[in-house]
C-alpha positions as semicolon CSV with decimal commas, in nm:
position;residue;x (nm);y (nm);z (nm)
1;X;11,791;6,145;10,903
2;X;11,607;6,475;10,831
3;X;11,627;6,579;10,471
4;X;11,819;6,894;10,388
5;X;11,628;7,200;10,255
6;X;11,793;7,274;9,909
7;X;11,738;7,591;9,707
8;X;11,842;7,609;9,341
9;X;11,871;7,978;9,237
10;X;11,863;8,053;8,864
11;X;11,934;8,378;8,687
12;X;11,983;8,479;8,319
13;X;12,258;8,715;8,437
14;X;12,621;8,670;8,478
15;X;12,606;8,659;8,864
16;X;12,353;8,555;9,119
17;X;12,258;8,833;9,364
18;X;12,456;8,810;9,682
19;X;12,161;8,976;9,858
20;X;11,927;8,690;9,758
21;X;12,180;8,428;9,845
22;X;12,234;8,576;10,197
23;X;11,860;8,605;10,246
24;X;11,797;8,239;10,160
25;X;12,067;8,107;10,391
26;X;11,960;8,333;10,674
27;X;11,595;8,220;10,623
28;X;11,716;7,860;10,690
29;X;11,802;7,680;10,363
30;X;12,079;7,426;10,422
31;X;12,222;7,439;10,071
32;X;12,188;7,730;9,820
33;X;12,321;7,660;9,468
34;X;12,333;7,934;9,205
35;X;12,295;7,875;8,823
36;X;12,393;8,170;8,613
37;X;12,340;8,259;8,243
38;X;12,029;8,034;8,229
39;X;11,796;8,084;7,931
40;X;11,415;8,037;7,930
41;X;11,456;7,710;7,725
42;X;11,686;7,556;7,999
43;X;11,433;7,606;8,281
44;X;11,241;7,289;8,219
45;X;11,550;7,071;8,218
46;X;11,689;7,221;8,538
47;X;11,355;7,184;8,716
48;X;11,302;6,821;8,606
49;X;11,659;6,732;8,704
50;X;11,578;6,863;9,051
51;X;11,240;6,698;9,091
52;X;11,342;6,353;8,989
53;X;11,649;6,343;9,222
54;X;11,435;6,294;9,528
55;X;11,125;6,091;9,605
56;X;10,784;6,273;9,568
57;X;10,748;6,327;9,945
58;X;11,072;6,513;9,949
59;X;10,973;6,757;9,684
60;X;10,858;7,011;9,944
61;X;11,223;7,023;10,074
62;X;11,352;7,145;9,731
63;X;11,302;7,488;9,585
64;X;11,369;7,688;9,279
65;X;11,434;8,065;9,303
66;X;11,415;8,283;8,987
67;X;11,617;8,601;8,978
68;X;11,744;8,842;8,707
69;X;11,644;9,190;8,617
70;X;11,356;9,142;8,382
71;X;11,013;9,101;8,522
72;X;10,852;8,963;8,206
73;X;11,135;8,701;8,163
74;X;11,104;8,611;8,531
75;X;10,739;8,546;8,493
76;X;10,806;8,337;8,184
77;X;11,062;8,133;8,371
78;X;10,815;8,100;8,668
79;X;10,547;7,963;8,438
80;X;10,799;7,739;8,259
81;X;10,902;7,601;8,602
82;X;10,548;7,523;8,719
83;X;10,469;7,355;8,388
84;X;10,783;7,143;8,416
85;X;10,639;6,952;8,721
86;X;10,547;6,593;8,669
87;X;10,297;6,508;8,953
88;X;10,351;6,361;9,200
89;X;10,705;6,502;9,149
90;X;10,666;6,870;9,243
91;X;10,890;7,129;9,407
92;X;10,844;7,491;9,521
93;X;10,909;7,798;9,308
94;X;10,966;8,154;9,407
95;X;11,020;8,447;9,161
96;X;11,170;8,771;9,275
97;X;11,394;8,922;8,996
98;X;11,626;9,191;9,140
99;X;11,409;9,187;9,460
100;X;11,151;9,369;9,245
101;X;10,844;9,169;9,339
102;X;10,908;9,206;9,715
103;X;11,015;9,567;9,686
104;X;10,712;9,671;9,473
105;X;10,492;9,475;9,709
106;X;10,639;9,656;10,006
107;X;10,600;9,997;9,850
108;X;10,229;9,945;9,748
109;X;10,158;9,792;10,088
110;X;10,305;10,090;10,274
111;X;10,113;10,331;10,055
112;X;9,794;10,138;10,110
113;X;9,840;10,139;10,485
114;X;9,908;10,514;10,494
115;X;9,607;10,586;10,276
116;X;9,386;10,406;10,526
117;X;9,548;10,562;10,832
118;X;9,588;10,920;10,726
119;X;9,313;10,966;10,460
120;X;9,058;10,692;10,532
121;X;9,062;10,554;10,180
122;X;9,223;10,266;9,981
123;X;9,408;10,205;9,662
124;X;9,087;10,168;9,454
125;X;9,030;10,464;9,222
126;X;9,326;10,648;9,365
127;X;9,534;10,826;9,097
128;X;9,889;10,695;9,110
129;X;10,183;10,806;8,907
130;X;10,484;10,569;8,880
131;X;10,823;10,708;8,787
132;X;11,069;10,444;8,673
133;X;10,824;10,203;8,533
134;X;11,061;10,086;8,265
135;X;11,276;9,934;8,544
136;X;11,177;9,612;8,711
137;X;11,058;9,755;9,038
138;X;10,849;10,029;8,873
139;X;10,697;9,776;8,638
140;X;10,583;9,552;8,917
141;X;10,469;9,850;9,126
142;X;10,246;9,961;8,839
143;X;10,103;9,613;8,798
144;X;10,019;9,560;9,166
145;X;9,859;9,896;9,206
146;X;9,650;9,859;8,888
147;X;9,530;9,514;8,992
148;X;9,417;9,676;9,327
149;X;9,187;9,915;9,127
150;X;9,416;10,225;9,134
151;X;9,421;10,448;8,828
152;X;9,787;10,414;8,732
153;X;9,991;10,639;8,513
154;X;10,353;10,540;8,416
155;X;10,577;10,835;8,340
156;X;10,849;10,807;8,072
157;X;11,160;11,016;8,149
158;X;11,275;10,982;7,785
159;X;10,929;11,022;7,626
160;X;10,624;10,816;7,558
161;X;10,768;10,527;7,342
162;X;10,917;10,301;7,599
163;X;10,648;10,337;7,860
164;X;10,388;10,283;7,588
165;X;10,544;9,948;7,523
166;X;10,546;9,874;7,893
167;X;10,175;9,966;7,914
168;X;10,104;9,721;7,631
169;X;10,298;9,449;7,807
170;X;10,111;9,499;8,119
171;X;9,774;9,486;7,942
172;X;9,873;9,181;7,750
173;X;10,004;8,974;8,036
174;X;9,795;9,095;8,341
175;X;9,483;9,227;8,172
176;X;9,499;9,565;8,354
177;X;9,535;9,906;8,200
178;X;9,789;10,167;8,286
179;X;9,828;10,494;8,111
180;X;10,166;10,597;7,966
181;X;10,261;10,970;7,970
182;X;10,558;11,175;7,860
183;X;10,783;11,298;8,149
184;X;11,079;11,411;7,943
185;X;11,080;11,761;8,071
186;X;11,035;11,926;8,415
187;X;10,706;12,072;8,304
188;X;10,572;11,736;8,196
189;X;10,677;11,568;8,506
190;X;10,516;11,840;8,704
191;X;10,192;11,781;8,500
192;X;10,203;11,417;8,586
193;X;10,247;11,487;8,951
194;X;9,969;11,748;8,943
195;X;9,724;11,490;8,813
196;X;9,799;11,245;9,090
197;X;9,726;11,178;9,440
198;X;10,011;10,939;9,502
199;X;10,353;10,948;9,340
200;X;10,576;10,643;9,353
201;X;10,939;10,676;9,255
202;X;11,131;10,359;9,146
203;X;11,399;10,523;8,915
204;X;11,759;10,433;8,891
205;X;11,953;10,475;9,224
206;X;12,131;10,802;9,276
207;X;11,916;11,000;9,029
208;X;11,686;11,273;9,149
209;X;11,355;11,250;8,956
210;X;11,128;11,500;9,116
211;X;11,219;11,831;9,270
212;X;11,058;11,969;9,580
213;X;10,899;12,242;9,357
214;X;10,727;11,973;9,146
215;X;10,558;11,843;9,462
216;X;10,477;12,178;9,608
217;X;10,302;12,293;9,298
218;X;10,014;12,031;9,333
219;X;9,721;12,064;9,560
220;X;9,587;11,705;9,542
221;X;9,903;11,505;9,630
222;X;9,858;11,291;9,937
223;X;10,160;11,055;9,945
224;X;10,504;11,050;9,784
225;X;10,725;10,732;9,819
226;X;11,073;10,655;9,692
227;X;11,275;10,337;9,696
228;X;11,611;10,498;9,622
229;X;11,848;10,497;9,925
230;X;12,148;10,622;9,729
231;X;12,198;11,004;9,737
232;X;12,058;11,210;9,588
233;X;11,706;11,099;9,677
234;X;11,474;11,028;9,388
235;X;11,237;11,285;9,544
236;X;11,409;11,598;9,673
237;X;11,365;11,655;10,040
238;X;11,226;11,306;10,125
239;X;11,421;11,161;10,405
240;X;11,534;10,797;10,369
241;X;11,360;10,708;10,698
242;X;11,035;10,900;10,635
243;X;10,741;10,690;10,739
244;X;10,430;10,903;10,697
245;X;10,622;11,230;10,777
246;X;10,487;11,558;10,636
247;X;10,654;11,691;10,324
248;X;10,733;12,059;10,355
249;X;10,511;12,307;10,173
250;X;10,264;12,033;10,081
251;X;9,970;11,854;10,247
252;X;10,133;11,526;10,137
253;X;10,317;11,276;10,358
254;X;10,619;11,079;10,245
255;X;10,754;10,723;10,268
256;X;11,132;10,685;10,236
257;X;11,338;10,381;10,119
258;X;11,431;10,260;10,464
259;X;11,062;10,231;10,554
260;X;10,984;10,046;10,241
261;X;11,303;9,833;10,266
262;X;11,216;9,710;10,612
263;X;10,891;9,559;10,476
264;X;11,070;9,434;10,160
265;X;11,335;9,250;10,369
266;X;11,063;9,085;10,589
267;X;10,860;8,989;10,286
268;X;11,142;8,819;10,098
269;X;11,275;8,652;10,420
270;X;10,914;8,549;10,509
271;X;10,853;8,382;10,170
272;X;11,176;8,190;10,192
273;X;11,061;8,067;10,532
274;X;10,716;7,976;10,400
275;X;10,895;7,758;10,130
276;X;11,089;7,579;10,406
277;X;10,791;7,538;10,640
278;X;10,535;7,434;10,374
279;X;10,389;7,083;10,391
280;X;10,333;7,073;10,013
281;X;10,502;7,252;9,722
282;X;10,423;7,620;9,682
283;X;10,458;7,882;9,411
284;X;10,517;8,246;9,504
285;X;10,507;8,548;9,264
286;X;10,450;8,919;9,307
287;X;10,089;8,876;9,423
288;X;10,199;8,642;9,703
289;X;10,457;8,902;9,793
290;X;10,201;9,168;9,813
291;X;9,966;8,953;10,032
292;X;10,245;8,895;10,282
293;X;10,365;9,258;10,258
294;X;10,016;9,375;10,353
295;X;10,028;9,164;10,665
296;X;10,371;9,319;10,758
297;X;10,324;9,684;10,672
298;X;10,236;9,917;10,958
């Protein structure tokens, strides 16, 4: 009898994301079991409980998914899960807190593809401003872009203090430098946009971060992208389905949340399928998400 593909989904939050549950089942897992309110200290015990319940050759048919809304905590849980393996007992692990790893991967992959197509350049040395970097998607977006050699600025809507701490976290964990700047006024936001060639908006849904005037005032902007599909748009005038469409009164082009979301969906779905199809245990984080998103983005 063929073994069932089982996915154990853990989160420090009160609820597991229905989005992630649906994705996992649609991707082909036979059983999906959520564990809520999980602490970092509990990860090792849960993983080892899972690995020892099946013989070593069945480890590949068992997976751990790490959710939540904190990128740093998710990475700590991811590391703890990998360290909990006792070879030859190993299972697969996939971290994607709040869908942030796959969403960030999709946004950066779409931007990279558009830079190549429209402007014959890549991410390296491109000046990128990230709005919403204190959130989980913005945090991951900044990390991915910086690791690809972009000159990344993270903009704080409430001043420099919180984004300064985020910049320190990114430097400490990933060894890349991002620059925190104050974006607490319209003038300061406009200055951040004016110093950038790409603007990425990953702020809270339903909040307009950048006005059309802020984009129109700069001459160097090439691309503006937004992941917010809840009105109003995070970037005024950017259509939800924009996919390299010109932005009025600028030389820039835009990428809307539906274009990003299509790649995000395929990336998360694809990584779940890779877990199921693998012939040995795998471990997927944001870098793996970006590698797949690059293949998918058009």
